[in-house]
GROMACS .gro file of C-alpha atoms in nm:
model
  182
    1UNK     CA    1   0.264   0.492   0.027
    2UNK     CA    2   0.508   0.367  -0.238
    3UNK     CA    3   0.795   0.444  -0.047
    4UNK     CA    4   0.615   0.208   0.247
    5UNK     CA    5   0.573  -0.065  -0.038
    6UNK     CA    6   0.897  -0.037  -0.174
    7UNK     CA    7   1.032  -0.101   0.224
    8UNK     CA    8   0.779  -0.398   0.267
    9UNK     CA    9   0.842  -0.578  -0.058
   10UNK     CA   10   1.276  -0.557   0.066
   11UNK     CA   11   1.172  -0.705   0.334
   12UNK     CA   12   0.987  -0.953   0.195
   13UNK     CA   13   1.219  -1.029  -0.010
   14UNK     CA   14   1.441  -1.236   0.247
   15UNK     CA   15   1.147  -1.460   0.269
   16UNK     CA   16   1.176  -1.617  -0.068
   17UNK     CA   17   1.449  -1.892  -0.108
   18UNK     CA   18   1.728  -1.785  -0.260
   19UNK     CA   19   1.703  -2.063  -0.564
   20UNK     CA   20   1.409  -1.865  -0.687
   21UNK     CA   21   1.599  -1.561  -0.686
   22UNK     CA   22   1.881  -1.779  -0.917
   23UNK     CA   23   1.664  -1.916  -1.131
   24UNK     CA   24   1.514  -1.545  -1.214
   25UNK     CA   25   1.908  -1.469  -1.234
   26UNK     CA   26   1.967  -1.738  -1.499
   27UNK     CA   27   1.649  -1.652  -1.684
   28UNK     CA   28   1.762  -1.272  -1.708
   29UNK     CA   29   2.111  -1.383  -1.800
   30UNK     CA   30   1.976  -1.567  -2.100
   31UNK     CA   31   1.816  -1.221  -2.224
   32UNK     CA   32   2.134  -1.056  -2.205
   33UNK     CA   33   2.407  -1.035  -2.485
   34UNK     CA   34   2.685  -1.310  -2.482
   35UNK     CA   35   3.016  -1.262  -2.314
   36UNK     CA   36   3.327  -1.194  -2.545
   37UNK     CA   37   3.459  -1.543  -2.638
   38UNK     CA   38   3.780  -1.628  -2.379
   39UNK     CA   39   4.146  -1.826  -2.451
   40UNK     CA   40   4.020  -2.143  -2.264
   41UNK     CA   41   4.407  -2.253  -2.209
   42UNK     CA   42   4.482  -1.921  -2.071
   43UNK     CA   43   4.230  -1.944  -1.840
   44UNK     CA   44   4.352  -2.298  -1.741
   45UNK     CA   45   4.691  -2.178  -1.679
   46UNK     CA   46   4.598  -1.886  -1.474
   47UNK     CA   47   4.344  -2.093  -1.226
   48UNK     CA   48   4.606  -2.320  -1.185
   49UNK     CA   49   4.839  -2.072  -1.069
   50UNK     CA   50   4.579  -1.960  -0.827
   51UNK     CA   51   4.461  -2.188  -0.643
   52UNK     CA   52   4.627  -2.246  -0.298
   53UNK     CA   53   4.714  -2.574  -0.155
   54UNK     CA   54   4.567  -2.656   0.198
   55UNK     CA   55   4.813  -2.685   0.472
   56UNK     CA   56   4.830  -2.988   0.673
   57UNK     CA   57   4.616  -3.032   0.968
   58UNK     CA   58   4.353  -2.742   0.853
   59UNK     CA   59   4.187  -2.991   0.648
   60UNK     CA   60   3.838  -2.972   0.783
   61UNK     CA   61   3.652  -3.340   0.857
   62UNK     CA   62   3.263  -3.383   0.828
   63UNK     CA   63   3.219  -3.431   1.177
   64UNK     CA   64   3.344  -3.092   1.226
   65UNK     CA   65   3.162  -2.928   0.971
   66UNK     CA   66   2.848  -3.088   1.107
   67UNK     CA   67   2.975  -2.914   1.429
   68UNK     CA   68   3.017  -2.592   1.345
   69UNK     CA   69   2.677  -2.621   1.131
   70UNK     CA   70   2.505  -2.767   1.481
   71UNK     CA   71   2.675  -2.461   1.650
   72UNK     CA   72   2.603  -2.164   1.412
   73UNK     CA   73   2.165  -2.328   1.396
   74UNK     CA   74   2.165  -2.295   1.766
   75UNK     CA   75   2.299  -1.961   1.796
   76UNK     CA   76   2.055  -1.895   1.516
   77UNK     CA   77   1.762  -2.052   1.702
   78UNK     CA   78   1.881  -1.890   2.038
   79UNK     CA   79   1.868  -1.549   1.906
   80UNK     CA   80   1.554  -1.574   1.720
   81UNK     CA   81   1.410  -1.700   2.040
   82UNK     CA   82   1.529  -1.434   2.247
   83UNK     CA   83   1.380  -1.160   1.975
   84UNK     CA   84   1.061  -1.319   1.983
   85UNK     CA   85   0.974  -1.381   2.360
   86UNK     CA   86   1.108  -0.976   2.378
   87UNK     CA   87   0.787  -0.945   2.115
   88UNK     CA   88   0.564  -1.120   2.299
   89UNK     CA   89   0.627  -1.003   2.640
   90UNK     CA   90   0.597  -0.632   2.473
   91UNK     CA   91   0.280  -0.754   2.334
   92UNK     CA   92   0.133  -0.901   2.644
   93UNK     CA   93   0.198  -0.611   2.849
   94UNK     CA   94  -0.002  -0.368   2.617
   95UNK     CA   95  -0.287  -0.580   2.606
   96UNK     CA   96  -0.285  -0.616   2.964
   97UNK     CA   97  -0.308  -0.230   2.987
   98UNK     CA   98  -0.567  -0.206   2.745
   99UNK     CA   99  -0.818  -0.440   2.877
  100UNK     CA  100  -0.866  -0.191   3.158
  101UNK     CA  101  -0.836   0.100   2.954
  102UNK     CA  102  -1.189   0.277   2.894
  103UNK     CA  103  -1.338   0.316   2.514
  104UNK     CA  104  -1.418   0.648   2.382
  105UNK     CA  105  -1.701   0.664   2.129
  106UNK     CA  106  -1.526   0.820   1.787
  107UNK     CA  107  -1.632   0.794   1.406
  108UNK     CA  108  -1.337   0.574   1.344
  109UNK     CA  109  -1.260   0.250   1.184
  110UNK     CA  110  -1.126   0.113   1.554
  111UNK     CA  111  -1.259   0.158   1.885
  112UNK     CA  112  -1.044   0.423   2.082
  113UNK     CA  113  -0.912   0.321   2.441
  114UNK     CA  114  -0.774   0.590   2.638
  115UNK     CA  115  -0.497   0.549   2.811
  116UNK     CA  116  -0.349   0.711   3.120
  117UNK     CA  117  -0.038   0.483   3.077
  118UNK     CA  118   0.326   0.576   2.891
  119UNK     CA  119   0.187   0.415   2.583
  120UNK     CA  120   0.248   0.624   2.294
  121UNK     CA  121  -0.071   0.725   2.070
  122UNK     CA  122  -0.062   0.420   1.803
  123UNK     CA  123  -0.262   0.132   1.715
  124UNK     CA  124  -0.220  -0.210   1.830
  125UNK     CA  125  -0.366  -0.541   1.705
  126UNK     CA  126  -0.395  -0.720   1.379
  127UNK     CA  127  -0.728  -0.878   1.327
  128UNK     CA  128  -0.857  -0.661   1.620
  129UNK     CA  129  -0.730  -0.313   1.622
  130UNK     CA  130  -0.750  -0.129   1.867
  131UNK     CA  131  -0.664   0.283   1.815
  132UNK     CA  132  -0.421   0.385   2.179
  133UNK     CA  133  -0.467   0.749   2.273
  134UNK     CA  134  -0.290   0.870   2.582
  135UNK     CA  135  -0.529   1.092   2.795
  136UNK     CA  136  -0.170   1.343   2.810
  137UNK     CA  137  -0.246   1.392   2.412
  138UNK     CA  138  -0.620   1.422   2.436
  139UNK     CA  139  -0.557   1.703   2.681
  140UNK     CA  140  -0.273   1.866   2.575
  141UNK     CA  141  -0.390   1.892   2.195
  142UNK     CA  142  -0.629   2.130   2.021
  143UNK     CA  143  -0.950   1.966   1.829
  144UNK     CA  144  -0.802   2.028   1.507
  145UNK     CA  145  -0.471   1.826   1.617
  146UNK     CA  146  -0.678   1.579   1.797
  147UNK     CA  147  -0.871   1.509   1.442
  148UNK     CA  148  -0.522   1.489   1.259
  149UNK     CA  149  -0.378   1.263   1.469
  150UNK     CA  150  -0.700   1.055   1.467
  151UNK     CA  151  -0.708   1.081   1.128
  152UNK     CA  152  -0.320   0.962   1.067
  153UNK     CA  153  -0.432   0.639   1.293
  154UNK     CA  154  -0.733   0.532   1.103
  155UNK     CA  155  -0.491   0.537   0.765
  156UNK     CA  156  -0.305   0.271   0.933
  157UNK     CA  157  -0.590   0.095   1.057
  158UNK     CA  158  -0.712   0.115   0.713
  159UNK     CA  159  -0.422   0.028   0.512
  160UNK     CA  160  -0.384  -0.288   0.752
  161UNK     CA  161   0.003  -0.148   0.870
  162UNK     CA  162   0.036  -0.364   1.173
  163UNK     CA  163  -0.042  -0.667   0.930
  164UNK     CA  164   0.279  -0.565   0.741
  165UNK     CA  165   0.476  -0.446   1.075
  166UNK     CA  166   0.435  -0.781   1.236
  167UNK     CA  167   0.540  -0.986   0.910
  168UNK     CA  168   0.823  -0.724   0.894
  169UNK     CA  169   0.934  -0.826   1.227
  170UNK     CA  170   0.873  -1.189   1.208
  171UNK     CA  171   1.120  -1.172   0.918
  172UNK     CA  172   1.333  -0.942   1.179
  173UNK     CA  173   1.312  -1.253   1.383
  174UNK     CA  174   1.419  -1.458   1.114
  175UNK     CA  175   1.737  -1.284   0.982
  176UNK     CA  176   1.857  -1.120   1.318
  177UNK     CA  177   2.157  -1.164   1.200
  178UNK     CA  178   2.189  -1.007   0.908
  179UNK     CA  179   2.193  -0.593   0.989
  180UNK     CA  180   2.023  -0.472   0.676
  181UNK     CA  181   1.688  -0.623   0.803
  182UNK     CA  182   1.740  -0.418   1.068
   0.00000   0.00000   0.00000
């Protein structure tokens, strides 16, 4: 479970604007001792040594910048798109095969569908969950593994996981870009 957390709050993490996170920065520097006291001339002179000229011509203009920003948010927009009618279309076909699916009667915190489809065992739904159990697994396990993997499904149904997968991936969604959401 604190492993889990840990995971969740990283991702969340992406979701709060990275001024916050400077301000908290700033306010932690503050606590911290002061810097050794620097030669402000030497400094000077080295920065000016530094700091290359821009060649002719590569002199960007606004209108290009503008460009390449208009350019880079519809790429953005394109891919986040893309990600999310993949979600949605995975979504809609599971629900489609569990409205015909018929409910077992179990002690558990979700009703049970069974499934004769290649859905693994898992739950789906947020504010509806639903527990998935493959008619394969009912079969092919033992009562003592059927109750254990029961079990390990009504923990997530408990615990609320697909409430914390689905803001995990709308944040996927959000920062497709960037490979350590991933």
């Amino acid at each position: 479970a604190v492993r889990y957390w840990i995971w969740f709050v990283a991702s969340v993490k992406f979701l709060v604007p990275l001024a916050l996170l400077q301000q908290f920065g700033g306010r932690l520097g503050r606590s911290l001792p002061e810097p050794l006291p620097v030669d402000v001339a030497l400094v000077e002179s080295a920065s000016t040594v530094f700091v290359p000229a821009m060649p002719r011509g590569l002199a960007t203009s606004d209108a290009m910048v503008s460009q390449l920003a208009l350019i880079a948010a519809a790429i953005w927009a394109l891919g986040g798109a893309l990600l999310f009618l993949r979600w949605f279309l995975q979504w809609s076909s599971i629900r489609a095969r569990l409205a015909f699916a018929p409910e077992v009667s179990l002690d558990l915190p979700a009703p049970v569908r069974i499934t004769s489809s290649d859905l693994p065992t898992g739950v789906f739904g947020i504010f509806r969950p639903v527990v998935i159990l493959p008619r394969e697994v009912m079969h092919s396990l033992s009562p003592a593994q059927l109750r254990a993997v029961l079990a390990h499904e009504a923990c997530h149904v408990r615990r609320h996981d697909n409430l914390t997968a689905a803001i995990h991936h709308g944040i996927q969604i959000l920062f497709w870009f960037y490979a350590p959401v991933w």
